[in-house]
Tab-separated table of C-alpha atoms and ligand atoms in Angstrom:
chain	number	residue	atom	x	y	z
V	25	UNK	CA	60.610	41.534	-106.601
V	26	UNK	CA	58.736	40.233	-109.621
V	27	UNK	CA	57.681	42.684	-112.318
V	28	UNK	CA	54.099	43.792	-112.756
V	29	UNK	CA	53.679	41.689	-115.882
V	30	UNK	CA	54.673	38.510	-114.104
V	31	UNK	CA	52.375	39.298	-111.195
V	32	UNK	CA	49.525	40.016	-113.600
V	33	UNK	CA	50.090	36.603	-115.210
V	34	UNK	CA	50.022	34.981	-111.777
V	35	UNK	CA	46.726	36.674	-110.996
V	36	UNK	CA	45.298	35.648	-114.367
V	37	UNK	CA	46.256	32.004	-113.755
V	38	UNK	CA	44.783	31.997	-110.255
V	39	UNK	CA	41.537	33.522	-111.432
V	40	UNK	CA	41.157	31.366	-114.507
V	41	UNK	CA	41.796	28.183	-112.541
V	42	UNK	CA	38.848	28.975	-110.260
V	43	UNK	CA	35.103	29.097	-110.658
V	44	UNK	CA	34.614	30.842	-107.342
V	45	UNK	CA	36.529	34.105	-107.252
V	46	UNK	CA	35.147	36.969	-105.183
V	47	UNK	CA	36.346	40.525	-105.681
V	48	UNK	CA	36.326	42.972	-102.781
V	49	UNK	CA	36.947	46.543	-103.888
V	50	UNK	CA	37.174	50.120	-102.680
V	51	UNK	CA	37.534	53.633	-104.024
V	52	UNK	CA	40.803	52.798	-105.831
V	53	UNK	CA	38.821	50.702	-108.305
V	54	UNK	CA	37.187	53.849	-109.684
V	55	UNK	CA	40.011	56.410	-109.580
V	56	UNK	CA	40.976	55.499	-113.152
V	57	UNK	CA	37.395	56.343	-114.127
V	58	UNK	CA	37.997	59.850	-112.797
V	59	UNK	CA	36.398	59.519	-109.360
V	60	UNK	CA	38.879	60.515	-106.644
V	61	UNK	CA	39.337	58.326	-103.569
V	62	UNK	CA	39.268	59.680	-100.019
V	63	UNK	CA	42.633	58.919	-98.506
V	64	UNK	CA	45.229	59.425	-101.238
V	65	UNK	CA	47.397	62.542	-101.287
V	66	UNK	CA	44.940	64.324	-103.598
V	67	UNK	CA	41.940	62.522	-102.138
V	68	UNK	CA	38.918	64.100	-100.533
V	69	UNK	CA	40.258	63.936	-96.989
V	70	UNK	CA	43.273	66.046	-97.845
V	71	UNK	CA	41.289	68.986	-99.176
V	72	UNK	CA	40.026	71.930	-97.198
V	73	UNK	CA	36.342	72.624	-96.521
V	74	UNK	CA	34.381	74.515	-93.851
V	75	UNK	CA	33.936	71.197	-92.040
V	76	UNK	CA	35.984	68.008	-92.287
V	77	UNK	CA	34.504	65.724	-95.008
V	78	UNK	CA	34.048	62.931	-92.449
V	79	UNK	CA	31.713	65.229	-90.548
V	80	UNK	CA	29.785	66.429	-93.606
V	81	UNK	CA	29.020	62.907	-94.740
V	82	UNK	CA	27.622	61.853	-91.386
V	83	UNK	CA	23.973	61.303	-90.650
V	84	UNK	CA	23.755	63.914	-87.914
V	85	UNK	CA	25.221	66.511	-90.293
V	86	UNK	CA	22.777	65.512	-93.033
V	87	UNK	CA	19.863	65.949	-90.625
V	88	UNK	CA	21.080	69.258	-89.207
V	89	UNK	CA	22.484	70.901	-92.379
V	90	UNK	CA	20.975	69.224	-95.455
V	91	UNK	CA	21.735	72.167	-97.751
V	92	UNK	CA	25.405	72.182	-96.768
V	93	UNK	CA	25.514	68.404	-97.153
V	94	UNK	CA	24.080	68.600	-100.669
V	95	UNK	CA	26.449	71.359	-101.709
V	96	UNK	CA	29.391	69.144	-100.816
V	97	UNK	CA	27.758	65.974	-102.146
V	98	UNK	CA	27.000	67.450	-105.577
V	99	UNK	CA	30.436	68.967	-105.775
V	100	UNK	CA	32.553	66.054	-104.573
V	101	UNK	CA	30.608	62.838	-104.671
V	102	UNK	CA	28.496	62.991	-107.824
V	103	UNK	CA	30.303	62.603	-111.099
V	104	UNK	CA	28.506	62.979	-114.393
V	105	UNK	CA	29.535	61.072	-117.476
V	106	UNK	CA	31.945	58.679	-115.727
V	107	UNK	CA	32.551	55.339	-117.424
V	108	UNK	CA	33.686	51.943	-116.140
V	109	UNK	CA	37.410	51.301	-116.593
V	110	UNK	CA	39.336	48.181	-117.592
V	111	UNK	CA	39.073	46.689	-114.122
V	112	UNK	CA	35.276	47.004	-113.989
V	113	UNK	CA	35.024	45.546	-117.495
V	114	UNK	CA	37.379	42.629	-116.794
V	115	UNK	CA	35.358	41.701	-113.701
V	116	UNK	CA	32.122	41.713	-115.698
V	117	UNK	CA	33.777	39.464	-118.289
V	118	UNK	CA	35.042	37.064	-115.584
V	119	UNK	CA	31.512	36.767	-114.224
V	120	UNK	CA	30.258	35.952	-117.737
V	121	UNK	CA	32.900	33.274	-118.220
V	122	UNK	CA	32.036	31.651	-114.890
V	123	UNK	CA	35.193	32.449	-112.915
V	124	UNK	CA	33.890	35.259	-110.732
V	125	UNK	CA	30.976	34.705	-108.356
V	126	UNK	CA	30.477	38.149	-106.861
V	127	UNK	CA	31.753	41.671	-106.458
V	128	UNK	CA	31.588	43.158	-102.976
V	129	UNK	CA	32.187	46.894	-103.151
V	130	UNK	CA	32.517	49.841	-100.819
V	131	UNK	CA	31.923	52.134	-103.789
V	132	UNK	CA	28.691	53.982	-104.342
V	133	UNK	CA	29.150	54.871	-108.008
V	134	UNK	CA	27.318	52.004	-109.735
V	135	UNK	CA	30.191	51.456	-112.187
V	136	UNK	CA	30.324	47.659	-111.755
V	137	UNK	CA	26.725	47.345	-112.910
V	138	UNK	CA	27.394	49.842	-115.708
V	139	UNK	CA	30.174	47.514	-116.897
V	140	UNK	CA	27.750	44.576	-116.909
V	141	UNK	CA	28.408	42.855	-113.560
V	142	UNK	CA	25.241	41.367	-112.164
V	143	UNK	CA	26.132	40.027	-108.745
V	144	UNK	CA	27.266	43.167	-106.919
V	145	UNK	CA	26.920	43.656	-103.166
V	146	UNK	CA	27.094	47.365	-102.428
V	147	UNK	CA	28.080	47.692	-98.774
V	148	UNK	CA	27.749	51.468	-98.762
V	149	UNK	CA	24.759	51.849	-101.065
V	150	UNK	CA	24.573	53.752	-104.339
V	151	UNK	CA	24.206	57.334	-105.538
V	152	UNK	CA	21.947	55.960	-108.271
V	153	UNK	CA	19.198	55.279	-105.727
V	154	UNK	CA	17.533	57.998	-103.679
V	155	UNK	CA	14.402	57.994	-101.613
V	156	UNK	CA	11.998	60.260	-99.758
V	157	UNK	CA	12.635	60.095	-96.040
V	158	UNK	CA	8.895	60.487	-95.328
V	159	UNK	CA	6.971	58.407	-97.886
V	160	UNK	CA	9.897	56.322	-99.245
V	161	UNK	CA	9.191	57.182	-102.882
V	162	UNK	CA	12.329	56.434	-104.884
V	163	UNK	CA	14.128	58.784	-107.233
V	164	UNK	CA	16.896	58.277	-109.804
V	165	UNK	CA	20.179	60.167	-109.811
V	166	UNK	CA	18.824	62.426	-112.560
V	167	UNK	CA	16.276	63.806	-110.084
V	168	UNK	CA	19.053	64.886	-107.724
V	169	UNK	CA	21.102	66.369	-110.546
V	170	UNK	CA	18.109	68.328	-111.849
V	171	UNK	CA	17.225	69.724	-108.415
V	172	UNK	CA	18.723	72.650	-106.566
V	173	UNK	CA	19.462	72.952	-102.879
V	174	UNK	CA	17.840	70.180	-100.898
V	175	UNK	CA	15.892	67.856	-103.236
V	176	UNK	CA	12.282	67.425	-102.157
V	177	UNK	CA	9.828	64.631	-102.808
V	178	UNK	CA	7.436	65.337	-105.681
V	179	UNK	CA	4.658	63.530	-103.822
V	180	UNK	CA	4.852	64.682	-100.215
V	181	UNK	CA	7.534	67.365	-100.050
V	182	UNK	CA	9.776	65.299	-97.760
V	183	UNK	CA	13.554	65.500	-97.940
V	184	UNK	CA	15.081	63.123	-100.494
V	185	UNK	CA	18.161	61.266	-99.255
V	186	UNK	CA	20.695	59.322	-101.301
V	187	UNK	CA	20.695	55.590	-100.560
V	188	UNK	CA	24.286	55.773	-99.379
V	189	UNK	CA	25.464	54.747	-95.945
V	190	UNK	CA	26.615	57.847	-94.087
V	191	UNK	CA	28.884	57.816	-91.062
V	192	UNK	CA	26.864	56.923	-87.946
V	193	UNK	CA	24.502	54.808	-90.059
V	194	UNK	CA	24.540	51.003	-89.965
V	195	UNK	CA	25.192	48.921	-93.064
V	196	UNK	CA	22.220	47.081	-94.538
V	197	UNK	CA	21.885	43.705	-92.830
V	198	UNK	CA	20.793	41.794	-95.921
V	199	UNK	CA	23.693	43.153	-97.960
V	200	UNK	CA	26.140	42.231	-95.185
V	201	UNK	CA	24.789	38.679	-95.116
V	202	UNK	CA	25.132	38.270	-98.884
V	203	UNK	CA	28.650	39.724	-98.902
V	204	UNK	CA	29.825	37.585	-95.980
V	205	UNK	CA	28.292	34.503	-97.540
V	206	UNK	CA	30.054	35.100	-100.872
V	207	UNK	CA	33.409	35.729	-99.171
V	208	UNK	CA	33.051	32.696	-96.921
V	209	UNK	CA	32.436	30.386	-99.891
V	210	UNK	CA	35.087	31.880	-102.193
V	211	UNK	CA	38.240	29.976	-103.023
V	212	UNK	CA	40.075	33.038	-104.346
V	213	UNK	CA	39.548	36.472	-102.795
V	214	UNK	CA	40.897	39.488	-104.652
V	215	UNK	CA	40.997	42.647	-102.551
V	216	UNK	CA	41.684	45.766	-104.606
V	217	UNK	CA	41.776	49.544	-104.432
V	218	UNK	CA	41.042	49.783	-100.744
V	219	UNK	CA	43.202	51.071	-97.927
V	220	UNK	CA	41.519	48.480	-95.652
V	221	UNK	CA	41.223	50.939	-92.820
V	222	UNK	CA	37.435	51.516	-92.868
V	223	UNK	CA	35.607	49.168	-90.513
V	224	UNK	CA	33.383	47.226	-90.548
V	225	UNK	CA	34.028	46.781	-94.263
V	226	UNK	CA	37.693	45.894	-93.883
V	227	UNK	CA	36.778	43.173	-91.359
V	228	UNK	CA	34.935	41.287	-94.101
V	229	UNK	CA	38.243	39.844	-95.256
V	230	UNK	CA	38.379	37.844	-92.005
V	231	UNK	CA	35.525	35.646	-93.235
V	232	UNK	CA	37.659	34.306	-96.056
V	233	UNK	CA	38.624	30.664	-95.566
V	234	UNK	CA	39.655	29.832	-99.136
V	235	UNK	CA	43.007	29.092	-100.685
V	236	UNK	CA	44.357	32.286	-102.169
V	237	UNK	CA	44.195	35.870	-100.967
V	238	UNK	CA	45.295	38.473	-103.520
V	239	UNK	CA	45.756	42.167	-102.737
V	240	UNK	CA	46.060	44.773	-105.489
V	241	UNK	CA	46.619	48.332	-104.286
V	242	UNK	CA	48.713	51.377	-105.135
V	243	UNK	CA	49.857	51.831	-101.550
V	244	UNK	CA	50.629	49.224	-98.854
V	245	UNK	CA	47.740	47.933	-96.721
V	246	UNK	CA	47.713	46.482	-93.187
V	247	UNK	CA	46.848	43.053	-94.637
V	248	UNK	CA	49.637	42.762	-97.224
V	249	UNK	CA	51.502	40.265	-95.034
V	250	UNK	CA	48.568	37.870	-95.155
V	251	UNK	CA	48.310	37.855	-98.955
V	252	UNK	CA	49.470	34.960	-101.131
V	253	UNK	CA	49.943	37.447	-103.956
V	254	UNK	CA	50.361	41.164	-103.286
V	255	UNK	CA	50.521	43.477	-106.280
V	256	UNK	CA	51.392	47.120	-105.858
V	257	UNK	CA	49.937	48.812	-108.920
V	258	UNK	CA	46.907	50.343	-110.602
V	259	UNK	CA	43.884	48.103	-110.985
V	260	UNK	CA	43.435	49.192	-114.610
V	261	UNK	CA	46.938	47.981	-115.429
V	262	UNK	CA	46.711	44.794	-113.378
V	263	UNK	CA	43.297	43.669	-114.677
V	264	UNK	CA	44.465	44.041	-118.228
V	265	UNK	CA	44.705	40.784	-120.119
N	14	NAD	P1	40.333	54.783	-99.574
N	14	NAD	O1	40.229	56.119	-100.183
N	14	NAD	O2	40.516	54.606	-98.132
N	14	NAD	O3	41.489	53.952	-100.252
N	14	NAD	C1	41.629	53.845	-101.611
N	14	NAD	C2	42.891	53.039	-101.853
N	14	NAD	O4	42.987	52.791	-103.242
N	14	NAD	C3	44.166	53.734	-101.418
N	14	NAD	O5	44.890	52.864	-100.593
N	14	NAD	C4	44.920	53.996	-102.739
N	14	NAD	O6	46.301	53.790	-102.615
N	14	NAD	C5	44.317	52.963	-103.647
N	14	NAD	N1	44.235	53.335	-105.055
N	14	NAD	C6	43.916	54.524	-105.610
N	14	NAD	N2	43.867	54.436	-106.940
N	14	NAD	C7	44.183	53.144	-107.257
N	14	NAD	C8	44.301	52.438	-108.466
N	14	NAD	N3	44.113	53.013	-109.658
N	14	NAD	N4	44.638	51.121	-108.405
N	14	NAD	C9	44.869	50.513	-107.194
N	14	NAD	N5	44.775	51.154	-106.027
N	14	NAD	C10	44.418	52.454	-106.050
N	14	NAD	O7	39.043	54.054	-100.052
N	14	NAD	P2	38.258	52.955	-99.333
N	14	NAD	O8	39.131	52.138	-98.464
N	14	NAD	O9	37.508	52.315	-100.398
N	14	NAD	O10	37.277	53.726	-98.326
N	14	NAD	C11	36.738	54.963	-98.548
N	14	NAD	C12	35.216	54.983	-98.474
N	14	NAD	O11	34.755	56.057	-99.245
N	14	NAD	C13	34.581	53.775	-99.091
N	14	NAD	O12	33.962	53.119	-98.081
N	14	NAD	C14	33.550	54.279	-100.101
N	14	NAD	O13	32.252	54.071	-99.652
N	14	NAD	C15	33.737	55.736	-100.183
N	14	NAD	N6	34.132	56.213	-101.528
N	14	NAD	C16	33.511	55.757	-102.661
N	14	NAD	C17	33.912	56.201	-103.915
N	14	NAD	C18	33.235	55.652	-105.147
N	14	NAD	O14	32.107	55.216	-105.065
N	14	NAD	N7	33.907	55.631	-106.302
N	14	NAD	C19	34.932	57.141	-104.039
N	14	NAD	C20	35.533	57.618	-102.846
N	14	NAD	C21	35.127	57.136	-101.614
N	15	ZN	ZN1	7.627	61.664	-100.131
């Protein structure tokens, strides 16, 4: 097997030869920023709570037990003071230099935009946006952080909900269309930091018709066999040139 350095050079060449790279990322893109993923050994799904995390972050749980939802959410899904890492920054730079067309992300942390990326399709929404479920007034993350218990709308008293897609909720149709369109037109697709087991997001890869599929992940994924270049490593070390 080739060494990481050689594989990184291969990725660099592929990316720099293209003006239509699309990046499709998951939780592994932000672990080096200090935000844990869900499925790794130390990830969220392998910790013990009163309810399984998958249940807590579902829409029916949010509606039935908003206080319990927010306790978990503040504790495990909101991270203060996190910064973009080398991977986020490299992607922003590649957009600037005209190689990268879009980032499609399953992450909800807003770190791509914080790094300077402009074309970001957030399949699962963002913790940075929150809105009143009754009058739709929007609220920044700071409002949630400053509140206690269940955050309430300052205008009408309604429950404020993060603009993140919970289990049982559909993805936003417009965002899906933009993401699919970008992937369909791409000539290089880099898939990184995602276990590729969450559908429908993982199915997005099937829209790719371009030349080169690259997978960068710490652990093997079900699609590794289909990749032209498969790099087992940390995104922060791979996107480092
Ligand atoms: P996942 O937890 O299923 O998989 C993450 C993958 O990233 C794992 O396969 C792991 O081996 C790999 N990984 C971890 N650190 C890495 C690194 N430094 N470099 C390369 N690979 C690394 O995550 P998922 O498939 O993205 O799905 C989980 C869902 O949870 C997502 O849909 C997302 O919405 C949500 N989530 C978001 C965040 C965030 O916003 N930062 C964090 C956790 C979970
Ligand atoms: Zn309101």
